[in-house]
Tab-separated table of C-alpha atoms in Angstrom:
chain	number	residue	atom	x	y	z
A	1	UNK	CA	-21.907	20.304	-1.274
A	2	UNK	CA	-18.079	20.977	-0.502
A	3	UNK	CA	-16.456	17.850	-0.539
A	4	UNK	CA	-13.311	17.703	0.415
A	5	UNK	CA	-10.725	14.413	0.249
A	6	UNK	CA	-8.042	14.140	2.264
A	7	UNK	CA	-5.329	12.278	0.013
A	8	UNK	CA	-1.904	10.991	-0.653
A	9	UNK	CA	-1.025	10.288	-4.072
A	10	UNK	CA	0.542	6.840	-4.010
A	11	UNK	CA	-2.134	5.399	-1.324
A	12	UNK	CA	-4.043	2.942	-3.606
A	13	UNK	CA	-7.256	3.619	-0.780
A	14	UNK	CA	-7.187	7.276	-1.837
A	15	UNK	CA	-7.103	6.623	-5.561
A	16	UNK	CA	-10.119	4.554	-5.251
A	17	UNK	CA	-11.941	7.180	-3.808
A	18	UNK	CA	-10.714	9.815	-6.506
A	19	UNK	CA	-11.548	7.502	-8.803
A	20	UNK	CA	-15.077	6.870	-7.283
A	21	UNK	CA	-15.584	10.908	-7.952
A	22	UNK	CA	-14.307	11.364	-10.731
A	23	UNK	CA	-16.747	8.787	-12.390
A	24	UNK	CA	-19.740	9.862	-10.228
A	25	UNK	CA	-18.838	13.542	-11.830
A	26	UNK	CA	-18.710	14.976	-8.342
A	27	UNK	CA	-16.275	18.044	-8.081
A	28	UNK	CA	-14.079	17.768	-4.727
A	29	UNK	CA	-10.673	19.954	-3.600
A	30	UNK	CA	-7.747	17.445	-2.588
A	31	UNK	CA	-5.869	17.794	0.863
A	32	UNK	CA	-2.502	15.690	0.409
A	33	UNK	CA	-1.934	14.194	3.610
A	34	UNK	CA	2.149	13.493	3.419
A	35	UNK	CA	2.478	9.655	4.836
A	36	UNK	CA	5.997	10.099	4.998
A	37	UNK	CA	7.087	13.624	5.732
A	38	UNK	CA	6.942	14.976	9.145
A	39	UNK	CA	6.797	11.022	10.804
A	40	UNK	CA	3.491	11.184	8.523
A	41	UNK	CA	1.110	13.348	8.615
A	42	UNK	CA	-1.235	11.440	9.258
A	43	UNK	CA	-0.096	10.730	12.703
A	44	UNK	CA	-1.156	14.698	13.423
A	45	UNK	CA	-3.994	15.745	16.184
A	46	UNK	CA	-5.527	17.116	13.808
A	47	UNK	CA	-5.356	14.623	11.192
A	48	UNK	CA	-6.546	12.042	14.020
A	49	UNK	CA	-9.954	14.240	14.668
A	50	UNK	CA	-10.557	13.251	11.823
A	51	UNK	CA	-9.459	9.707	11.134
A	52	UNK	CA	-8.729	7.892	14.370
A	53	UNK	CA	-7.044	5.009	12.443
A	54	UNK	CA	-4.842	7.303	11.169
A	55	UNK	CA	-4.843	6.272	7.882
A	56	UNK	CA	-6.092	7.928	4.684
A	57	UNK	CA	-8.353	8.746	3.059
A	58	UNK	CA	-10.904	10.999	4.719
A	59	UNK	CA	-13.980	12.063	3.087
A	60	UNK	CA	-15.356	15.441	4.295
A	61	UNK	CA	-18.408	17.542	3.465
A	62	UNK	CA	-18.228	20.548	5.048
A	63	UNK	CA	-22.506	21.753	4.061
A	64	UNK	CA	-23.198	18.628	5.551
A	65	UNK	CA	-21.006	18.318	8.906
A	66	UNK	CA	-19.989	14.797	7.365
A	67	UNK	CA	-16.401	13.181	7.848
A	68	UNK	CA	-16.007	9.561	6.585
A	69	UNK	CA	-13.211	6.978	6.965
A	70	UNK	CA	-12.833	3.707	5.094
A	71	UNK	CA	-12.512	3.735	0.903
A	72	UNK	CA	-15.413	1.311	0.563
A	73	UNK	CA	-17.607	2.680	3.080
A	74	UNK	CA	-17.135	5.833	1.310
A	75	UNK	CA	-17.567	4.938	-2.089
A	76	UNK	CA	-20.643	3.192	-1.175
A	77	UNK	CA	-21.909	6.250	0.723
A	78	UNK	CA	-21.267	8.167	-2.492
A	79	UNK	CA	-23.571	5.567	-4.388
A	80	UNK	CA	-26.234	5.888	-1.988
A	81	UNK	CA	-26.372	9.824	-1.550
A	82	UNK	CA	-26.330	10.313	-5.540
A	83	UNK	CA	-28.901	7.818	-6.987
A	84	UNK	CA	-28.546	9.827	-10.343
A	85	UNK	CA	-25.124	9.983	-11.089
A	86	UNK	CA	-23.440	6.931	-12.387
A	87	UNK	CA	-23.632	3.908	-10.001
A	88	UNK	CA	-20.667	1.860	-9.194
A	89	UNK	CA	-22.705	-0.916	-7.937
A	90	UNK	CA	-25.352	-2.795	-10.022
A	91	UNK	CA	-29.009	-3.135	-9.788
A	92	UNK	CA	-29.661	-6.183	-8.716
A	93	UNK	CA	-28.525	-8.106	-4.878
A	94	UNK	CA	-26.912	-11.257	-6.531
A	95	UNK	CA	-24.647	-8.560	-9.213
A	96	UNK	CA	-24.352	-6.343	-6.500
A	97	UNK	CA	-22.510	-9.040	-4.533
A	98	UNK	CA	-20.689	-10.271	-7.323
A	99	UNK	CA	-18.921	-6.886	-7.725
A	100	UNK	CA	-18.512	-6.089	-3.892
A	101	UNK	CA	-16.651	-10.173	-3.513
A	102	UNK	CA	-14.003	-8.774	-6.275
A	103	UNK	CA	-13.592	-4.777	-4.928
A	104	UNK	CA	-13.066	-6.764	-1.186
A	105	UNK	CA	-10.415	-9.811	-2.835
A	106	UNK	CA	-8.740	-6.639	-3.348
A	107	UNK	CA	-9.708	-4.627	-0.231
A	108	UNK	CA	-9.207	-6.917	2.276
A	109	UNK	CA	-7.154	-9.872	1.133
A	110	UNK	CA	-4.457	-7.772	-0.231
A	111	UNK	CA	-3.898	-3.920	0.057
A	112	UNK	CA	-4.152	-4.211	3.636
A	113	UNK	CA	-1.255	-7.040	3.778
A	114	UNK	CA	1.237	-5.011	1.480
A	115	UNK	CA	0.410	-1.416	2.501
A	116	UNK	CA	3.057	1.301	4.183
A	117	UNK	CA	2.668	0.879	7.631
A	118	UNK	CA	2.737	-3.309	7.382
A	119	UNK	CA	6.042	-3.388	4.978
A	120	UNK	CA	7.198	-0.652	7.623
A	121	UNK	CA	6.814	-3.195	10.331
A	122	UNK	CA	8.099	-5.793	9.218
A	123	UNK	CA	11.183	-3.805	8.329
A	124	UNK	CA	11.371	-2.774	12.248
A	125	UNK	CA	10.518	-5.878	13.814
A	126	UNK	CA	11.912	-8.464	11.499
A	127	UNK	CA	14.643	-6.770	10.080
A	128	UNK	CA	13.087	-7.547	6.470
A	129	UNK	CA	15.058	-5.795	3.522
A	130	UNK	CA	13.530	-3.804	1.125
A	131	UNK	CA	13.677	-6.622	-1.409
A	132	UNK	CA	12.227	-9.023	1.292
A	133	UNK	CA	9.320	-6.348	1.482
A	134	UNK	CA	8.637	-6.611	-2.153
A	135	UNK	CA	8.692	-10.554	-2.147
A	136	UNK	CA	5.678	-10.213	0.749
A	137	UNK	CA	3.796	-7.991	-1.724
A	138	UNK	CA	4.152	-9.726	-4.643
A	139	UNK	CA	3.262	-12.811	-2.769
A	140	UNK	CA	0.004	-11.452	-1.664
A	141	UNK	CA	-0.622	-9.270	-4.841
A	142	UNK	CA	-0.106	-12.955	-6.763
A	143	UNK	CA	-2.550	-14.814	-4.929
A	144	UNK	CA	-4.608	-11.911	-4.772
A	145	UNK	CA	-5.085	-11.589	-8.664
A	146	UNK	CA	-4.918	-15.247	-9.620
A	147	UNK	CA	-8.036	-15.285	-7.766
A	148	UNK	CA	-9.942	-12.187	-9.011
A	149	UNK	CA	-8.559	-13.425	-13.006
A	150	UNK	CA	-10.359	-16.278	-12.193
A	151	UNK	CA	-13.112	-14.700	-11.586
A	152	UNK	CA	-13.305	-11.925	-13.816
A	153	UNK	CA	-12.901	-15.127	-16.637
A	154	UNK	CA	-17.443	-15.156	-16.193
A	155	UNK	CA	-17.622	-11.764	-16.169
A	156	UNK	CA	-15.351	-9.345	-17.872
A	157	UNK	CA	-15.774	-7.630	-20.766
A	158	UNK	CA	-14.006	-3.859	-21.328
A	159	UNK	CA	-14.286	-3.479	-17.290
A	160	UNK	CA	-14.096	-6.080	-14.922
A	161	UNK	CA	-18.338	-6.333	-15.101
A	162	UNK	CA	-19.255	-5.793	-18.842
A	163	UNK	CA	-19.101	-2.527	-20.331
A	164	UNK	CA	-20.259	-0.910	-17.215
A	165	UNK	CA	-17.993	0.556	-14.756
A	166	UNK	CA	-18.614	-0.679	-11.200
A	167	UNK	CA	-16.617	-0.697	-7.376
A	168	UNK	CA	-14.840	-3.480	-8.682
A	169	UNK	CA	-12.698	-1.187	-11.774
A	170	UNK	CA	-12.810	1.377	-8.952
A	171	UNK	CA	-10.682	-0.764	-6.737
A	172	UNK	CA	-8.556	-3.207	-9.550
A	173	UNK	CA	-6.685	-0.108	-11.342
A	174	UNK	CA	-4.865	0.876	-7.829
A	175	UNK	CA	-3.727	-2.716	-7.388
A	176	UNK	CA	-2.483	-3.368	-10.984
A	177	UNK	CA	-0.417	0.251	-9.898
A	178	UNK	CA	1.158	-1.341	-6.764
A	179	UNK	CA	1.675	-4.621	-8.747
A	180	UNK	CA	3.683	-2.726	-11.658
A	181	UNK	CA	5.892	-1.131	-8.304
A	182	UNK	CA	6.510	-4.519	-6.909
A	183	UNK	CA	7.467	-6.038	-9.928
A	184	UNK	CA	4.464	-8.126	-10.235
A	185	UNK	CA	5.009	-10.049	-13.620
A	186	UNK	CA	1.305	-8.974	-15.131
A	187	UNK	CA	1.536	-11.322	-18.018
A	188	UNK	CA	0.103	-13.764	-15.255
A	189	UNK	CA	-3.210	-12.132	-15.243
A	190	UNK	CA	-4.303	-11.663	-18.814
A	191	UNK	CA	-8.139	-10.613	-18.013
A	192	UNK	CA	-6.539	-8.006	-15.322
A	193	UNK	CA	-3.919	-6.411	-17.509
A	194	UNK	CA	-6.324	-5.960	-20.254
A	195	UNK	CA	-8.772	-4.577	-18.150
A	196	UNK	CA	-6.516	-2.309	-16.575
A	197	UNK	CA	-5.058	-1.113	-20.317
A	198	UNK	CA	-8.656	-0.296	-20.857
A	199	UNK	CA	-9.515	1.705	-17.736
A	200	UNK	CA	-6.631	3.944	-18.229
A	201	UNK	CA	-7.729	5.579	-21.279
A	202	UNK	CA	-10.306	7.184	-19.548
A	203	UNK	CA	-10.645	10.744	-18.196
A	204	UNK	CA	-11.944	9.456	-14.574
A	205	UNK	CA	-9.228	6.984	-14.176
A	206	UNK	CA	-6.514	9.434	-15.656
A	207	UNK	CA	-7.024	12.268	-13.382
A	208	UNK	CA	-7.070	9.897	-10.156
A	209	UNK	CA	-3.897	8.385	-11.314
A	210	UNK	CA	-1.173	9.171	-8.740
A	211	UNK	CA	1.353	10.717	-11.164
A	212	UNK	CA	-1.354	13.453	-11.904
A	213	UNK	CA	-2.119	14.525	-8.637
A	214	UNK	CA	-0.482	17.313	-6.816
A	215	UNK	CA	1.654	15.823	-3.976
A	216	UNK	CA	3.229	13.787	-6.278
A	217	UNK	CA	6.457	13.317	-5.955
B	1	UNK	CA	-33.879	-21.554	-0.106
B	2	UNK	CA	-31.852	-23.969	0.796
B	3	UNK	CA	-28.627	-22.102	2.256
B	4	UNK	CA	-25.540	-24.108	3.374
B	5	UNK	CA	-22.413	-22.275	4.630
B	6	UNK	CA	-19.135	-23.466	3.824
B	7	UNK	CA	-17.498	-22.475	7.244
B	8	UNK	CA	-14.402	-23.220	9.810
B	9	UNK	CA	-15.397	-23.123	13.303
B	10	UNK	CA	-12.467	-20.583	14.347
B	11	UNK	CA	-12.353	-18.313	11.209
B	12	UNK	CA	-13.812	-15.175	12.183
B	13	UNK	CA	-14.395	-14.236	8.425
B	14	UNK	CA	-17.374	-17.380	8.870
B	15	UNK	CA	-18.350	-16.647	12.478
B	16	UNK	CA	-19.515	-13.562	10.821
B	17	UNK	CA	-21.341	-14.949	8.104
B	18	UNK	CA	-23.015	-17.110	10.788
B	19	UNK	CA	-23.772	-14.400	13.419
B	20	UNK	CA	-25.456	-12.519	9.811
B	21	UNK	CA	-27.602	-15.819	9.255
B	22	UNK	CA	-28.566	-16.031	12.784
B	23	UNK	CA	-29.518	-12.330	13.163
B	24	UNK	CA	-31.734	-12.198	9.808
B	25	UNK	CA	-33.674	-15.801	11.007
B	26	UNK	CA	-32.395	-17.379	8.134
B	27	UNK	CA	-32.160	-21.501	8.337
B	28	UNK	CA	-28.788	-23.011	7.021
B	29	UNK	CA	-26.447	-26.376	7.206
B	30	UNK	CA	-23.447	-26.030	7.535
B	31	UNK	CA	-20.735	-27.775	5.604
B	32	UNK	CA	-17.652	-28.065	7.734
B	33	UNK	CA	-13.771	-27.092	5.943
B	34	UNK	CA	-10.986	-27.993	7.899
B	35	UNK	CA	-8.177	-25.094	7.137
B	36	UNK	CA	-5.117	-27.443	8.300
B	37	UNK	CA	-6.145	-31.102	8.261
B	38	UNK	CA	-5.340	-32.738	4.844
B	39	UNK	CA	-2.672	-29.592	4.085
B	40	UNK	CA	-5.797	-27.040	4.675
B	41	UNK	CA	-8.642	-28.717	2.954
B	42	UNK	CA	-9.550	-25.384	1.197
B	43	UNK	CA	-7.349	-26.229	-1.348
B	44	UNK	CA	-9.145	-29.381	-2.491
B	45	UNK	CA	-10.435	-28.693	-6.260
B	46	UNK	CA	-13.715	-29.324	-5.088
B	47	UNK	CA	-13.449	-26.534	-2.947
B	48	UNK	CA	-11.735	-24.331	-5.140
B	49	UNK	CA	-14.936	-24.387	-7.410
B	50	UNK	CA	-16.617	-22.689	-4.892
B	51	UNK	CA	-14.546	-20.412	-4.001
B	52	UNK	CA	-11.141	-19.881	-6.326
B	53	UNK	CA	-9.237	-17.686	-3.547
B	54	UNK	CA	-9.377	-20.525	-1.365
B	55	UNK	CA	-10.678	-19.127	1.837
B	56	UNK	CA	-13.653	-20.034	4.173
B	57	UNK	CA	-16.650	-18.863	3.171
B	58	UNK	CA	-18.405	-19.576	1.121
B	59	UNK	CA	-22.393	-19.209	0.863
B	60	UNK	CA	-24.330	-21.315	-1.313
B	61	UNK	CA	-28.095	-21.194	-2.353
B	62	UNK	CA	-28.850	-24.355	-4.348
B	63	UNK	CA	-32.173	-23.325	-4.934
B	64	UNK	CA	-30.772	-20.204	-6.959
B	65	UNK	CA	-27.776	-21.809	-8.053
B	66	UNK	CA	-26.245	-19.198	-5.748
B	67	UNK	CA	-22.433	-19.214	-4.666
B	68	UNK	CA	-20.756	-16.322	-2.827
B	69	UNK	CA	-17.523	-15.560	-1.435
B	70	UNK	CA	-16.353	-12.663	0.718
B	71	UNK	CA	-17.750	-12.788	4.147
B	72	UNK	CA	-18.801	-8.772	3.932
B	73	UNK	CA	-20.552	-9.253	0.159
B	74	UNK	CA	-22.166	-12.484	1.787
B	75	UNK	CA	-24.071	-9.724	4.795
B	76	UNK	CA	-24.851	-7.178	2.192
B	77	UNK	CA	-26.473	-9.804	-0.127
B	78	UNK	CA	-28.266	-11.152	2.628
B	79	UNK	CA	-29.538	-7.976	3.824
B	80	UNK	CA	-30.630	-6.909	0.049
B	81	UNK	CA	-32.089	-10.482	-0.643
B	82	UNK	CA	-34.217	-10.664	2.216
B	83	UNK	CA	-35.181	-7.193	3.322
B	84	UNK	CA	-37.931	-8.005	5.676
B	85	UNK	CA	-35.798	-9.778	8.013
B	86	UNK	CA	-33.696	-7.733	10.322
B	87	UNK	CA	-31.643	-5.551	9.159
B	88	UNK	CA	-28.121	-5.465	9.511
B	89	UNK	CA	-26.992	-1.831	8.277
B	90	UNK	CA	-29.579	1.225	8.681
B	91	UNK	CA	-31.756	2.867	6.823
B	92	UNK	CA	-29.575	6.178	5.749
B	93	UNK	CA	-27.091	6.466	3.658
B	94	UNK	CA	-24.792	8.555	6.301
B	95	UNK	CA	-25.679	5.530	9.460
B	96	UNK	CA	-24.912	3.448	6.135
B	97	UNK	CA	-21.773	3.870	6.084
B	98	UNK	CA	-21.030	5.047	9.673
B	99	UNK	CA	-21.653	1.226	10.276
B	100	UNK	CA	-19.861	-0.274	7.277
B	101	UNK	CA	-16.899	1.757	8.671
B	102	UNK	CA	-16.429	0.101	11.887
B	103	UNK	CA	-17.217	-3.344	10.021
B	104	UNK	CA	-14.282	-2.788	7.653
B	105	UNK	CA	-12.140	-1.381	10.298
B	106	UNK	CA	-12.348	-4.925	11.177
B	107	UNK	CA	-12.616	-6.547	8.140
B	108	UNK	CA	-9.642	-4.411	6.162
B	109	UNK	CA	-7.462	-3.040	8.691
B	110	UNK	CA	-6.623	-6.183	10.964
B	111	UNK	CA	-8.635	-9.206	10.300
B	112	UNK	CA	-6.910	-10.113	7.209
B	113	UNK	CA	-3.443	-9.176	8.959
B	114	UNK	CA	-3.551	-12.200	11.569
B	115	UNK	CA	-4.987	-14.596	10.315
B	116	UNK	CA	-3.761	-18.479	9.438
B	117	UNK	CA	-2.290	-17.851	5.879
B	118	UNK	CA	-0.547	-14.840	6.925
B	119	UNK	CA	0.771	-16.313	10.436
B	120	UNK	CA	1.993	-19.036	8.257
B	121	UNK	CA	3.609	-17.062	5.796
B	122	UNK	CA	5.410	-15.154	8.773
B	123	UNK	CA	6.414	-18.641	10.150
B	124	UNK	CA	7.837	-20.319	6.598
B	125	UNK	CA	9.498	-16.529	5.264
B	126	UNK	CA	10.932	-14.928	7.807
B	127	UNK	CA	11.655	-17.800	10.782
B	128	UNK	CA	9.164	-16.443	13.146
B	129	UNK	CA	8.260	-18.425	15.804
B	130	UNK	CA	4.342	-18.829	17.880
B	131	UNK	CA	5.337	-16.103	20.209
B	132	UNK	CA	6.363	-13.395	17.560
B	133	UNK	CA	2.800	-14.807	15.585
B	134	UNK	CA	1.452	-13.778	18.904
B	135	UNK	CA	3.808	-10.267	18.926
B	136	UNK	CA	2.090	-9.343	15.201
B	137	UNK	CA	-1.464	-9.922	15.916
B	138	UNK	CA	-1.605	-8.377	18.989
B	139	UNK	CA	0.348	-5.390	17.492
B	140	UNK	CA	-2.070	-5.128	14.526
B	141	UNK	CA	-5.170	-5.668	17.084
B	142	UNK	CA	-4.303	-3.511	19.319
B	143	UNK	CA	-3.555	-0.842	16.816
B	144	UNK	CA	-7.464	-1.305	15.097
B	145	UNK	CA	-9.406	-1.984	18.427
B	146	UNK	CA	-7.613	1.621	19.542
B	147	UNK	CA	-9.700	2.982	16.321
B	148	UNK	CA	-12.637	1.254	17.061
B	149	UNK	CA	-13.107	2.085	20.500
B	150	UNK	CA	-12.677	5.848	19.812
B	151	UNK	CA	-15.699	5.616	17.176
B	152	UNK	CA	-18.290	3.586	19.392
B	153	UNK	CA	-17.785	6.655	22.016
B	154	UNK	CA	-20.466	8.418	19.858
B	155	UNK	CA	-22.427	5.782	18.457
B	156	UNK	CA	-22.638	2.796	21.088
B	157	UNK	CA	-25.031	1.778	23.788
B	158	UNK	CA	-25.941	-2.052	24.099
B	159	UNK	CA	-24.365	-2.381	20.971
B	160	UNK	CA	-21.751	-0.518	18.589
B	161	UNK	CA	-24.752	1.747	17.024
B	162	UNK	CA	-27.221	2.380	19.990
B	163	UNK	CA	-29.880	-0.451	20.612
B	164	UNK	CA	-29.911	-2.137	17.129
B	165	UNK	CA	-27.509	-5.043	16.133
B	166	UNK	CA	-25.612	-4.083	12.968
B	167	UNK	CA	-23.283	-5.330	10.707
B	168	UNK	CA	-20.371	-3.803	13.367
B	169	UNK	CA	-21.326	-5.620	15.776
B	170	UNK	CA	-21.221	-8.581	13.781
B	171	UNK	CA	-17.799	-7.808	12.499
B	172	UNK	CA	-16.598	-6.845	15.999
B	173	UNK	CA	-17.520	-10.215	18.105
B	174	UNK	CA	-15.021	-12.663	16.089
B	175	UNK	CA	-12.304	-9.894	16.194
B	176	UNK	CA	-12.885	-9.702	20.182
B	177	UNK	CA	-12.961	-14.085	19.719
B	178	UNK	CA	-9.434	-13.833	18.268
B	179	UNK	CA	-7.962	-10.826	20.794
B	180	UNK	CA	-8.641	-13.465	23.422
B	181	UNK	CA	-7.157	-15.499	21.758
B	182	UNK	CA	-3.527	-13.785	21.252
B	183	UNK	CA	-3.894	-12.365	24.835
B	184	UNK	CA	-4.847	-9.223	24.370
B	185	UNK	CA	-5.400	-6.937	27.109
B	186	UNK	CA	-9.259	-6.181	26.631
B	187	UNK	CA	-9.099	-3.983	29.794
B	188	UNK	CA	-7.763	-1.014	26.976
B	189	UNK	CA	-10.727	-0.958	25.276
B	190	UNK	CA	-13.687	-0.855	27.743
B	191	UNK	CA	-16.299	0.259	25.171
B	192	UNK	CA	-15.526	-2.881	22.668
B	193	UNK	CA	-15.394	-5.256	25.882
B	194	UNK	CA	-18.789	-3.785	27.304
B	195	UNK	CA	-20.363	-4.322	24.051
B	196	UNK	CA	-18.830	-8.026	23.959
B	197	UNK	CA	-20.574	-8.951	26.709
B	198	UNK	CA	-23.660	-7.813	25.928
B	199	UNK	CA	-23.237	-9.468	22.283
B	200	UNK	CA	-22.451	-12.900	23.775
B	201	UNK	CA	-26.130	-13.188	26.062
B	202	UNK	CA	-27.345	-13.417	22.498
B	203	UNK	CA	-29.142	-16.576	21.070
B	204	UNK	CA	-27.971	-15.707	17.128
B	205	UNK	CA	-24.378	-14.978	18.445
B	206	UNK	CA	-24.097	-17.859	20.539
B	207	UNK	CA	-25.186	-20.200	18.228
B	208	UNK	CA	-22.212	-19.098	15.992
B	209	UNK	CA	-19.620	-18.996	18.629
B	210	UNK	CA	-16.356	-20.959	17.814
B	211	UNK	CA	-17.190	-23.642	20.539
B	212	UNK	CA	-21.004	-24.314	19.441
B	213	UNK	CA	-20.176	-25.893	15.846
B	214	UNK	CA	-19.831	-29.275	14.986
B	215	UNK	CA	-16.497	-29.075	13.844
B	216	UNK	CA	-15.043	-27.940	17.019
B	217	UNK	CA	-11.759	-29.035	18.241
């Protein structure tokens, strides 16, 4: 097993996937993929063999011939391949769906809406400001997390599912970072921030944090 | 089990959930939601109960005192729940997540970009009229069927993963619904369009089709 992660340090899809390491305990080297520099790096040949969306992260084992695309899809693969290292999802279908509805309010209704390349376009083709960007992500980030706190309100206790750690911690912590960029005012969310206060006092979330990794800027 | 589906008859995040039901055998009413009459009538409390993000939709089992939100959580607890029925991911971890990939292509990267809240948004914001609502979802479709159709080159035959339906090709029919329906030029992507077809001769995915529901317009 060499995995390898192709990475950029303020993606919020990357740090879920550090994160989703880090907590399995699985050791991986970190390829920063600049989205900025260079037009983005991303945009490369040889980034796009191995991510046509151009988009990070990538997920490679090299002992295995395996290159994977999509946060969730990875982290999921991860849970699947290693049975014995700590799960992110729960035993049982009904849990398991529970935790997969919050990790995807997150993953689909709102990182993909306030992400690089969509704040970047509507800069280009609306003319939007950079303040006008931020009211689009706060916007989305508000509705976003007014639903998940709701939510969470059944099921929280020191992580968003109990005291266990699941896909849904895994993909809240990177949100609650873009929200504190945006300005999101996080006294809204009470379950959230407290949640979040508790995830990053530990190890696995602290070393996936994006002001700890190396590309960081 | 009795299953009703809280569903619209044009949002693709429900045509999937109905495609999923179809596929596995799996009996269901379905409970109309009418996302503009009555100011969207997602918003109603009653509705909000069910699901607090206020999106179609929702999946309950009243026998179980079941209710689930997230179209993709909905598949994968459907596929857990009743794993006798036909399957809609494979059986190994790497096909796993080769499938969930192209599914949340879908579901991440673009679905969640063009749909009714955000076109709206666009609209009340930023001034933008039907034909630049038109402009952004063909831009973002475009950009995530370009992906899609360079991953099915090594995985698709009748369908996006050889001769078994999967939870990409469930994913992929209501994206192809909605390219039609913002004109876009299906001709780019011959792989996706191919598979289309051969999706739409189907019994489970043309009972789900936009036009077959009661709530049709």
């Amino acid at each position: 097993m060499a995995l390898k992660l192709y990475s950029y340090w303020r993606s919020s899809a990357s740090y879920r996937v550090r994160i989703a390491l880090n907590i399995k305990g699985l050791d991986y080297t970190l390829q920063p993929v600049h989205l900025v520099k260079d037009g983005g790096q991303q945009h490369s040949d040889n980034y796009a063999d191995l991510n046509p969306a151009n988009l990070v992260p990538t997920l490679v084992d090299d002992d295995e011939d395996v290159i994977l695309n999509q946060s969730l899809a990875i982290c999921e693969y991860l849970d699947e391949k290693y049975p014995n290292l700590p799960q992110l999802l729960p035993e049982h279908a009904l849990d398991r769906a529970r935790v997969r509805t919050v990790a995807m309010d997150i993953a689909c209704d709102v990182q993909p809406l306030a992400n690089l390349r969509v704040l970047n376009y509507l800069a280009s083709e609306y003319g939007v400001d950079q303040g006008g960007k931020a009211t689009w992500a706060k916007h989305w980030i508000n509705k976003c997390f007014a639903t998940v706190e709701k939510r969470l309100q059944n099921t929280a206790a020191d992580y968003c599912f109990g005291f266990t750690l699941s896909l849904a911690d895994v993909c809240l912590m990177p949100q609650v970072y873009n929200a504190h960029r945006f300005g999101v005012d996080m006294s809204q969310f009470p379950t959230i921030q407290r949640i979040a206060e508790n995830l990053a006092e530990l190890e696995a979330f602290k070393r996936a944090a994006p002001e700890n990794q190396p590309d960081a800027e």
